[in-house]
């Protein structure tokens, strides 16, 4: 059990007006002044000159409990400040004391004494007593630990001490982290409407802070969204007006500084009429090839259909052979002719209608570029040699010629060079083996032709598409062969227990040579293994396939033998009594110990029960209503296994036997179940 409580200080904050001057005092009572720790205060001191004529005088301030005066002033001489008061005391007005940066120790009684010079010693002295109260904000002297572990039923003591002036009150709270009680729910809105997400939380203390995120980014960091959002004190998020880009996941995070923040998410779907997002004003179609008029559409929900015009007249692509509407809204012309040239516009629609028609697209039909030189279908070169793959073409505008690997990998930067459309690769390596594509491209069309480069006299490439199927103690591997390096290749299977680092690999050669399926036996059941396939030819070992991890199956457990059950109860008899029935029976004939018996009875399709009945083989019970009854008895073993029910005994009970006073059979251990007949007490 983890106990987490918070000890808090209840502080009284007092607004104090610092007096910059002293007003005359009309009574003889001492003055009281109040200051907060660290503030400045003026302790006032009134006096009158003898015979109301100004004469030289000495001011002396003394604090009760300190023998030496804390401040002495005489005109024309440097003032004296006592220990701890240096730089903090000065004269204010005629005799008042200006005390700065008040300390807690400054609290107490102060006496102001005024000595008049050139007067006899017994001349009257003026002065006064004042008291200073220093208010210090509360602070902890001792805090409880952040977490305390205790067992259920144990006692625990949590320390907490604080001090301050006036003395603070300590209050204990049992705290709980903020928890979301009403999470946000998915919302669908039309663009421009207001969206609302509720996020109600509870916590103790209740100083809950809400933060909202859009697709994992806090809204305050999204300038395009922040200006349209507001969060109410209860955590509710408002978005107004909604915009299409607002669609996504909104997450509410709540915390009161205790524990882990709680989160909940919901999705906003902003719907809007279908609209055209991209339609170039000038587009080209390649004569005799396939081409596309681009009209890219955005819609929520998706667009239902798109209408087209050509030369300001309705244009139905579905009625024109060889023209297909693509999923993104564009038109595909499977074989372009001169008749396809013209001025087109597209207008998309969904259930909310359309946001408008595209701009006019001038579609021009032009001759596509053509290859004047293509590479051969296959080239074969040995390792460390050089290969030159030719490619060239014509077109208007002049097409660009580029080369690329068909598998998407990059050309070797330090060994590959393209000049005049020709690709040259120097110092061929094993990894240069593969298919290469020459791309011929201008504004009219993009054409691609390819060639296969075979690098000879190399070790084979790694097998691909490796799969592993396991049984309890075996694993069957299947793979596809890769390039063999120009020689017949064989395979070796490497395997090990999973998570063993780079050591403990075992190997087994695949038979027959060239086979691409093999089974490894004698594995441990219910255990993870790593597998990989190594290819080799007469030039040496090739490359490993990626490591595949697979787990052998758990061994089938033998069936658990059934627990012994008592046989059927014998010789069941049921006889009428004055108030009900008496049932007797003999125990089962087998030797399985019997823990107790249950009596089943019914006068409708549903069985009811008496029991458990222990240590006896008879039972008396009342019946609450007349009718035709069926009885049977079942014995139970010490392990709670039910035996075979006894033969059923039928008995008709007449209505005049019906009673309403239940009597418990304490001796037999019987009891009734929710309206079941109640057993009689045996005498």
XYZ file of C-alpha atoms in Angstrom:
683
model
C 0.000 0.000 0.000
C 1.368 3.394 -0.940
C 0.313 6.279 1.302
C 0.672 9.751 -0.138
C -0.583 12.787 1.772
C 0.184 16.474 1.629
C 0.797 18.740 4.596
C -0.135 22.323 3.782
C 0.263 25.635 5.621
C -2.715 27.890 6.186
C -1.225 31.396 6.153
C -2.963 34.671 7.010
C -1.774 37.410 4.697
C -2.012 40.891 6.261
C -1.912 44.083 4.268
C 0.374 46.521 6.154
C 0.614 50.225 5.469
C 4.162 51.406 6.065
C 4.074 54.724 7.923
C 6.489 57.270 6.498
C 5.836 59.815 9.264
C 4.664 59.853 12.871
C 1.568 61.634 14.103
C 1.384 63.135 17.619
C 0.220 60.732 20.315
C -2.666 61.857 22.523
C -2.661 59.130 25.234
C -0.094 57.538 27.531
C -0.465 53.960 26.225
C 2.552 52.370 24.462
C 2.487 52.359 20.686
C 2.370 49.092 18.719
C 3.817 48.708 15.258
C 3.632 45.779 12.818
C 6.019 44.864 9.982
C 6.426 41.898 7.660
C 9.751 40.113 7.485
C 12.115 42.009 5.145
C 10.096 45.260 5.129
C 10.999 48.674 6.576
C 9.259 50.289 9.574
C 9.448 53.594 11.515
C 9.195 53.371 15.326
C 7.802 56.736 16.438
C 9.135 58.698 19.406
C 7.549 61.971 20.633
C 9.188 64.561 22.915
C 8.925 68.238 23.855
C 11.743 70.745 24.523
C 12.088 72.118 28.055
C 10.270 75.400 28.325
C 9.379 74.846 24.652
C 12.798 76.155 23.565
C 14.998 74.064 21.254
C 18.187 72.890 22.975
C 20.823 70.283 22.027
C 19.761 66.688 22.781
C 20.855 63.056 22.488
C 18.583 60.266 21.180
C 19.069 56.751 22.530
C 17.078 53.681 21.434
C 17.274 50.566 23.512
C 15.727 47.121 22.909
C 14.486 45.155 25.892
C 16.881 42.303 26.632
C 19.916 44.056 25.077
C 22.092 45.989 27.532
C 23.869 48.219 25.021
C 21.691 50.712 23.127
C 21.010 49.673 19.561
C 21.150 53.289 18.326
C 22.610 56.581 19.666
C 22.355 59.905 17.850
C 23.855 63.336 18.609
C 23.912 66.146 16.109
C 27.322 66.673 14.609
C 28.654 63.214 15.518
C 28.446 59.884 13.674
C 25.512 57.837 14.943
C 26.140 54.542 16.755
C 24.415 51.272 15.711
C 24.484 48.149 17.905
C 25.472 44.643 16.838
C 23.088 43.282 14.232
C 21.704 46.723 13.455
C 24.579 48.121 11.437
C 23.269 49.703 8.245
C 19.657 49.045 9.236
C 18.908 51.916 11.675
C 18.766 55.662 11.116
C 17.021 58.709 12.549
C 13.621 59.697 11.203
C 12.174 63.125 12.039
C 13.321 64.379 15.486
C 13.681 61.113 17.398
C 11.890 58.291 15.546
C 13.836 55.183 14.498
C 13.884 54.024 10.862
C 14.476 50.229 10.917
C 15.017 48.571 7.526
C 15.057 44.945 6.383
C 13.163 43.766 9.453
C 14.309 40.424 10.965
C 12.262 38.018 13.051
C 14.595 38.776 15.984
C 13.622 42.475 15.794
C 10.264 41.675 17.420
C 9.931 43.046 20.990
C 9.812 46.188 23.166
C 11.859 49.271 22.361
C 12.447 52.354 24.554
C 13.219 55.771 23.140
C 15.154 58.085 25.537
C 15.813 61.784 24.978
C 18.640 63.550 26.955
C 18.701 67.372 26.922
C 22.176 68.924 27.194
C 23.044 72.001 29.302
C 20.334 71.009 31.750
C 20.673 69.703 35.313
C 20.705 65.890 35.635
C 17.313 65.862 37.261
C 15.690 67.680 34.365
C 12.789 65.732 32.884
C 13.522 63.258 30.083
C 11.097 62.720 27.246
C 10.627 59.413 25.393
C 8.318 56.476 25.016
C 7.959 52.690 24.891
C 6.915 51.030 21.608
C 6.359 47.403 20.620
C 7.209 45.879 17.249
C 5.423 42.765 15.930
C 7.206 41.016 13.062
C 5.094 38.870 10.772
C 7.127 36.101 9.093
C 5.618 34.020 6.259
C 5.177 30.384 7.224
C 7.805 27.870 6.164
C 8.379 24.168 6.797
C 10.924 23.002 9.352
C 10.191 19.350 8.578
C 8.287 17.777 5.686
C 6.859 14.270 5.276
C 8.581 12.033 2.695
C 7.142 12.008 -0.818
C 6.152 8.319 -0.632
C 5.695 5.991 2.341
C 5.233 2.222 1.945
C 3.142 0.508 4.639
C 1.368 -2.808 4.943
C -2.385 -3.012 5.374
C -3.239 -2.842 9.072
C 0.013 -1.147 10.128
C 0.269 2.268 11.775
C 2.157 5.125 10.202
C 3.415 8.498 11.458
C 3.992 11.345 9.005
C 6.156 14.227 10.320
C 5.298 17.841 9.512
C 6.518 20.971 11.355
C 6.353 24.630 10.381
C 7.065 28.025 11.855
C 6.233 31.648 11.188
C 4.771 34.773 12.830
C 1.978 34.525 13.716
C 2.317 30.738 14.220
C 0.875 28.916 11.185
C -1.858 26.307 11.300
C -1.086 22.892 9.788
C -3.770 21.176 7.716
C -3.531 17.637 6.293
C -5.148 16.561 3.042
C -5.380 13.139 1.469
C -4.484 14.030 -2.105
C -5.354 12.360 -5.373
C -3.955 12.985 -8.859
C -6.136 14.618 -11.466
C -8.381 12.117 -13.246
C -10.549 12.734 -16.304
C -14.173 11.871 -15.450
C -15.817 13.163 -18.632
C -13.514 12.548 -21.605
C -13.845 14.274 -24.984
C -15.833 12.496 -27.677
C -15.440 12.338 -31.450
C -16.963 15.300 -33.258
C -17.917 15.863 -36.902
C -18.473 19.470 -38.014
C -18.961 21.369 -41.227
C -16.113 23.759 -42.004
C -16.813 27.144 -40.423
C -18.922 25.769 -37.554
C -17.818 25.766 -33.918
C -16.441 22.546 -32.385
C -16.450 21.747 -28.664
C -14.497 19.101 -26.716
C -15.383 18.488 -23.066
C -12.629 17.386 -20.652
C -13.937 17.335 -17.093
C -11.523 16.250 -14.350
C -11.508 15.777 -10.592
C -8.573 15.985 -8.178
C -7.533 16.812 -4.632
C -6.252 19.462 -4.376
C -8.490 20.775 -7.121
C -5.922 23.035 -8.835
C -6.292 21.176 -12.142
C -4.331 22.406 -15.167
C -5.587 21.494 -18.646
C -3.402 21.241 -21.767
C -4.689 20.437 -25.256
C -2.741 18.824 -28.109
C -3.498 18.480 -31.822
C -1.930 15.345 -33.330
C 0.603 15.291 -30.488
C 1.608 18.986 -30.685
C 0.444 21.425 -28.024
C -2.071 23.872 -29.478
C -0.143 26.858 -28.109
C 2.670 25.956 -30.533
C 0.372 25.922 -33.591
C -0.128 29.543 -34.597
C -2.627 28.636 -37.323
C -4.838 26.932 -34.719
C -4.183 28.834 -31.489
C -5.901 32.008 -32.697
C -9.132 30.087 -33.224
C -9.183 28.152 -29.935
C -10.101 28.920 -26.337
C -10.163 26.769 -23.202
C -12.777 27.309 -20.504
C -11.848 26.991 -16.815
C -13.462 23.549 -16.657
C -11.140 22.379 -19.461
C -13.626 22.543 -22.354
C -11.904 23.321 -25.676
C -13.662 25.493 -28.250
C -12.565 25.802 -31.893
C -14.268 28.545 -33.838
C -14.442 28.675 -36.753
C -13.287 25.198 -37.754
C -11.032 24.726 -40.769
C -10.266 21.683 -42.917
C -6.731 21.332 -41.524
C -8.165 21.041 -37.983
C -9.176 17.430 -38.664
C -7.224 15.001 -36.502
C -6.735 13.804 -32.942
C -7.229 16.202 -30.037
C -5.766 15.111 -26.688
C -6.616 16.583 -23.293
C -3.988 16.344 -20.530
C -4.874 17.156 -16.916
C -2.664 17.396 -13.842
C -2.656 18.917 -10.382
C 1.062 18.353 -9.885
C 0.564 14.953 -8.240
C 1.321 11.681 -9.983
C 1.305 11.162 -13.733
C -0.921 13.429 -15.859
C -4.102 11.767 -17.147
C -4.955 11.994 -20.852
C -7.911 11.301 -23.103
C -8.308 11.796 -26.864
C -11.034 12.281 -29.431
C -11.098 12.958 -33.152
C -12.402 15.977 -35.025
C -13.598 15.433 -38.561
C -14.165 18.674 -40.456
C -16.279 18.205 -43.563
C -16.382 20.630 -46.465
C -17.542 20.799 -50.074
C -15.315 19.213 -52.724
C -12.695 21.565 -54.110
C -9.917 21.601 -56.692
C -6.466 21.831 -55.111
C -4.230 21.627 -58.200
C -4.917 22.071 -61.932
C -2.021 23.491 -64.026
C -3.138 26.091 -66.552
C -0.991 24.551 -69.335
C -0.694 20.781 -69.634
C 0.774 18.519 -72.318
C -0.413 15.169 -73.628
C 2.008 12.895 -75.550
C 0.673 11.985 -78.999
C 0.173 8.233 -79.383
C 0.972 7.485 -75.712
C -1.033 7.566 -72.509
C -1.390 10.932 -70.822
C -3.149 12.585 -67.875
C -5.048 15.871 -67.459
C -4.424 16.708 -63.825
C -7.353 17.885 -61.697
C -6.512 17.059 -58.099
C -9.463 17.164 -55.708
C -9.813 17.411 -51.929
C -13.113 16.648 -50.243
C -14.568 15.489 -46.904
C -16.362 13.199 -47.186
C -14.759 12.001 -50.479
C -16.059 13.424 -53.750
C -18.911 11.548 -55.430
C -18.409 12.681 -58.999
C -16.648 15.280 -61.187
C -18.154 17.140 -64.099
C -15.963 18.265 -67.018
C -16.245 20.845 -69.747
C -14.229 21.125 -72.953
C -14.342 24.349 -74.914
C -17.109 25.505 -72.499
C -19.302 22.526 -73.427
C -20.215 19.557 -71.269
C -17.670 16.770 -71.592
C -18.553 13.250 -70.413
C -15.360 11.133 -70.167
C -17.405 8.002 -69.430
C -18.919 8.151 -72.924
C -15.558 8.418 -74.699
C -13.603 5.179 -75.356
C -10.099 5.161 -73.946
C -10.744 7.923 -71.349
C -10.793 6.931 -67.651
C -11.510 9.006 -64.515
C -8.802 8.328 -61.922
C -9.393 8.105 -58.171
C -7.771 11.499 -57.602
C -10.141 13.147 -60.095
C -7.727 13.392 -63.043
C -8.470 12.101 -66.554
C -6.362 9.337 -68.130
C -6.188 9.175 -71.926
C -4.975 5.668 -72.776
C -3.843 6.692 -76.295
C -3.667 10.401 -76.993
C -4.882 11.819 -80.354
C -4.964 15.364 -81.733
C -8.706 15.501 -80.951
C -7.903 15.446 -77.218
C -6.392 18.933 -77.371
C -8.561 21.760 -75.995
C -9.538 23.933 -73.042
C -10.803 21.894 -70.078
C -12.357 22.674 -66.697
C -13.355 20.317 -63.839
C -15.915 20.689 -61.018
C -15.947 18.154 -58.124
C -18.977 17.375 -55.908
C -19.604 15.574 -52.636
C -22.611 15.480 -50.268
C -21.924 19.128 -49.336
C -21.793 20.244 -52.942
C -18.799 21.964 -54.541
C -16.455 24.787 -53.615
C -16.198 25.808 -57.254
C -14.797 25.045 -60.674
C -11.139 24.816 -61.601
C -9.354 27.391 -63.686
C -9.169 26.860 -67.467
C -6.575 24.211 -68.388
C -5.044 24.563 -71.850
C -4.276 20.971 -72.887
C -1.784 20.750 -75.768
C -1.048 17.556 -77.721
C 2.627 17.250 -78.690
C 5.000 14.649 -80.023
C 6.625 12.764 -77.111
C 10.381 12.366 -76.797
C 11.884 9.258 -78.413
C 14.881 7.077 -77.686
C 17.570 7.264 -80.346
C 19.771 4.840 -78.429
C 18.799 2.277 -75.799
C 20.943 -0.028 -73.648
C 20.892 -3.771 -74.320
C 18.653 -5.988 -72.234
C 21.561 -7.662 -70.373
C 25.205 -6.810 -69.733
C 27.703 -9.215 -68.152
C 30.954 -7.940 -66.691
C 33.490 -9.349 -64.207
C 34.340 -7.838 -60.836
C 36.715 -4.825 -60.928
C 35.969 -4.148 -64.619
C 34.245 -1.094 -66.132
C 30.813 -0.939 -67.780
C 29.321 1.727 -70.086
C 25.523 1.733 -70.482
C 24.435 3.885 -73.472
C 21.227 5.941 -73.692
C 20.120 8.928 -75.804
C 16.946 10.575 -77.101
C 15.277 13.463 -78.929
C 12.242 15.623 -78.349
C 10.814 19.128 -78.229
C 11.495 20.521 -75.723
C 14.805 18.662 -75.440
C 14.398 15.819 -72.933
C 16.604 15.296 -69.912
C 18.335 11.917 -69.559
C 18.908 10.395 -66.098
C 19.864 6.982 -64.726
C 18.645 5.219 -61.601
C 18.653 1.840 -59.893
C 15.346 -0.009 -60.302
C 15.444 -1.122 -56.624
C 15.675 2.498 -55.441
C 19.254 2.279 -54.132
C 21.684 5.018 -55.098
C 24.328 4.867 -57.796
C 27.900 4.567 -56.447
C 28.874 8.209 -56.115
C 32.626 7.770 -56.441
C 32.487 5.224 -59.292
C 29.470 6.248 -61.425
C 29.418 9.040 -64.048
C 26.733 10.202 -66.554
C 27.848 11.987 -69.751
C 25.718 12.616 -72.814
C 23.139 10.184 -71.456
C 25.648 7.333 -71.013
C 26.180 5.742 -67.584
C 29.702 4.541 -66.774
C 30.506 2.527 -63.630
C 34.157 1.865 -62.820
C 35.618 -0.884 -60.631
C 32.500 -3.035 -60.603
C 31.642 -4.595 -57.281
C 29.328 -7.344 -56.226
C 26.683 -4.880 -55.035
C 26.537 -3.226 -58.495
C 24.663 -6.283 -59.768
C 21.027 -5.413 -60.595
C 18.624 -3.632 -62.943
C 19.229 -0.061 -64.116
C 16.766 2.364 -65.738
C 17.373 5.165 -68.242
C 14.726 7.901 -67.897
C 13.901 10.212 -70.829
C 11.778 13.158 -69.648
C 10.405 16.498 -70.840
C 7.152 18.420 -70.318
C 5.352 16.166 -72.768
C 6.104 12.734 -71.345
C 8.414 10.574 -69.232
C 9.806 7.386 -70.815
C 11.696 4.592 -69.051
C 13.827 1.770 -70.451
C 15.844 -0.728 -68.390
C 18.776 -3.147 -68.552
C 20.129 -5.891 -66.278
C 23.773 -5.791 -65.195
C 25.260 -9.142 -64.154
C 28.551 -8.917 -62.266
C 30.405 -12.187 -62.947
C 32.875 -14.228 -60.947
C 31.553 -13.121 -57.563
C 30.250 -14.926 -54.549
C 26.423 -15.154 -54.510
C 24.035 -12.562 -53.172
C 22.005 -13.105 -50.006
C 18.884 -15.317 -50.207
C 15.586 -13.423 -49.977
C 12.074 -13.990 -48.618
C 13.235 -16.262 -45.778
C 10.362 -17.774 -43.758
C 10.440 -20.088 -40.721
C 7.688 -22.479 -39.603
C 8.221 -24.242 -36.267
C 6.941 -27.290 -34.453
C 7.805 -28.363 -30.901
C 11.420 -29.394 -31.615
C 11.997 -28.476 -35.289
C 11.998 -25.488 -37.674
C 11.483 -25.555 -41.447
C 13.144 -22.733 -43.415
C 12.162 -21.681 -46.936
C 13.834 -19.000 -49.091
C 14.301 -17.675 -52.603
C 17.721 -17.754 -54.309
C 19.350 -14.472 -55.335
C 22.024 -13.887 -57.987
C 24.449 -16.848 -57.937
C 27.540 -14.911 -59.074
C 27.705 -16.916 -62.297
C 28.260 -20.270 -60.563
C 26.079 -22.927 -58.971
C 25.323 -22.008 -55.374
C 24.635 -23.978 -52.191
C 23.369 -22.911 -48.767
C 24.269 -23.156 -45.084
C 21.778 -22.520 -42.287
C 23.036 -20.679 -39.213
C 20.957 -20.813 -36.022
C 21.304 -20.036 -32.304
C 19.288 -19.378 -29.171
C 17.877 -15.837 -29.281
C 19.570 -12.952 -27.426
C 22.991 -14.662 -27.330
C 25.021 -11.883 -28.980
C 27.411 -12.841 -31.780
C 28.470 -16.170 -30.262
C 27.048 -19.704 -30.054
C 25.950 -19.910 -33.698
C 25.464 -23.450 -35.001
C 25.626 -24.349 -38.698
C 24.148 -27.078 -40.858
C 24.643 -27.537 -44.619
C 21.545 -27.820 -46.794
C 21.093 -31.086 -48.714
C 20.627 -31.700 -51.547
C 22.724 -28.936 -53.122
C 20.606 -26.097 -54.414
C 17.564 -26.969 -52.253
C 15.632 -23.918 -50.961
C 13.735 -25.682 -48.154
C 15.310 -27.397 -45.152
C 14.261 -28.577 -41.674
C 16.437 -28.173 -38.562
C 15.717 -30.746 -35.834
C 16.615 -31.283 -32.150
C 15.570 -27.809 -31.012
C 14.299 -26.951 -27.527
C 10.554 -26.646 -27.110
C 8.955 -23.267 -26.338
C 12.234 -21.446 -27.116
C 13.114 -18.496 -29.372
C 15.812 -19.008 -32.017
C 17.567 -16.771 -34.560
C 17.914 -18.149 -38.112
C 19.766 -16.919 -41.219
C 20.745 -18.498 -44.532
C 24.240 -18.140 -46.038
C 24.776 -18.647 -49.767
C 28.098 -19.880 -51.254
C 29.556 -20.919 -54.594
C 32.980 -22.166 -55.715
C 34.413 -18.672 -55.230
C 33.543 -18.686 -51.547
C 30.887 -17.643 -49.037
C 28.337 -15.115 -50.187
C 26.112 -12.915 -48.066
C 23.805 -13.713 -45.161
C 20.083 -13.261 -45.362
C 18.476 -11.035 -42.678
C 18.109 -12.720 -39.279
C 14.645 -14.209 -38.710
C 13.478 -14.883 -35.144
C 11.011 -17.700 -34.479
C 9.798 -19.588 -31.419
C 9.293 -23.345 -31.195
C 5.908 -24.480 -29.993
C 5.001 -25.403 -26.434
C 4.849 -29.175 -25.896
C 1.379 -30.587 -25.657
C 0.510 -31.523 -22.065
C -0.879 -34.990 -21.319
C -4.535 -34.876 -20.366
C -5.147 -34.453 -16.638
C -6.745 -37.598 -15.211
C -10.218 -36.901 -13.887
C -10.619 -36.668 -10.135
C -12.517 -39.592 -8.621
C -16.218 -39.007 -8.111
C -18.608 -40.886 -5.825
C -21.031 -43.347 -7.368
C -24.804 -42.944 -7.318
C -26.658 -42.781 -4.013
C -28.676 -46.009 -3.478
C -32.152 -46.907 -2.220
C -33.656 -43.434 -2.176
C -37.080 -43.336 -0.490
C -39.431 -40.395 -0.110
C -42.437 -40.633 2.235
C -45.095 -38.155 3.238
C -45.142 -36.738 6.764
C -47.674 -34.552 8.510
C -45.931 -31.342 7.391
C -43.871 -32.402 4.390
C -41.633 -35.283 3.339
C -38.969 -37.574 4.808
C -36.143 -38.687 2.535
C -33.742 -41.548 3.287
C -30.948 -43.159 1.285
C -27.891 -45.397 1.403
C -24.371 -44.147 0.573
C -22.724 -45.026 -2.767
C -21.353 -48.531 -3.040
C -17.800 -47.412 -4.050
C -14.973 -46.364 -1.727
C -14.666 -42.701 -2.720
C -15.091 -40.672 0.504
C -18.270 -38.553 0.584
C -18.082 -34.988 1.900
C -21.809 -34.134 1.741
C -25.064 -34.728 -0.121
C -27.345 -32.393 -2.089
C -31.048 -33.151 -2.594
C -32.543 -31.899 -5.874
C -36.313 -31.502 -6.175
C -38.759 -29.868 -8.565
C -42.443 -29.548 -9.402
C -41.711 -27.452 -12.503
C -38.883 -27.553 -15.109
C -36.358 -25.868 -12.760
C -34.460 -27.956 -10.179
C -34.154 -26.582 -6.634
C -31.862 -27.805 -3.874
C -31.532 -28.738 -0.195
C -28.126 -29.063 1.397
C -25.298 -29.507 1.922
C -26.243 -32.438 4.195
C -23.333 -33.901 6.142
C -22.797 -37.039 8.260
C -26.401 -38.344 7.912
C -28.413 -40.224 5.270
C -31.877 -38.871 6.026
C -33.627 -35.518 5.774
C -37.048 -34.049 6.624
C -38.432 -30.918 4.995
C -41.573 -28.838 4.661
C -43.135 -28.121 1.261
C -44.810 -24.771 0.639
C -47.227 -25.874 -2.089
C -48.891 -28.991 -3.392
C -48.115 -30.673 -6.688
C -46.252 -33.534 -8.351
C -42.631 -33.599 -7.170
C -39.490 -35.338 -8.411
C -36.542 -36.013 -6.070
C -32.935 -37.143 -6.584
C -29.739 -37.119 -4.470
C -26.121 -36.416 -5.478
C -23.051 -37.289 -3.400
C -19.956 -35.033 -3.465
C -16.332 -36.038 -2.811
C -13.917 -34.254 -0.467
C -12.558 -32.434 -3.557
C -16.017 -31.164 -4.487
C -16.518 -33.539 -7.429
C -20.183 -34.379 -7.987
C -21.125 -38.012 -8.350
C -23.749 -39.559 -10.586
C -27.311 -38.517 -9.616
C -29.406 -41.192 -7.978
C -32.527 -42.625 -9.533
C -35.414 -40.122 -9.530
C -38.311 -40.668 -7.112
C -41.731 -39.152 -7.820
C -44.304 -38.187 -5.188
C -47.554 -36.211 -5.321
C -48.132 -33.762 -2.445
C -51.689 -32.554 -1.799
C -52.487 -28.928 -1.109
C -53.790 -29.534 2.409
C -50.222 -30.297 3.492
C -49.106 -26.718 2.663
C -47.590 -24.691 5.577
C -45.958 -21.275 5.883
C -43.710 -21.430 8.962
C -40.025 -22.108 8.095
C -37.997 -24.115 10.600
C -34.229 -24.554 10.095
C -32.713 -28.019 10.325
C -29.582 -27.144 12.280
C -28.658 -30.727 12.898
C -28.629 -31.701 9.229
C -26.927 -28.499 8.117
C -29.766 -27.896 5.655
C -30.939 -24.473 4.534
C -33.369 -22.998 2.062
C -32.481 -21.009 -1.065
C -34.666 -18.059 -1.978
C -38.172 -19.519 -1.609
C -37.165 -23.193 -1.665
C -39.016 -25.520 0.675
C -37.751 -25.272 4.248
C -36.477 -28.424 6.042
C -38.137 -29.663 9.211
C -36.282 -30.056 12.456
C -35.893 -33.716 13.418
C -36.911 -34.617 16.963
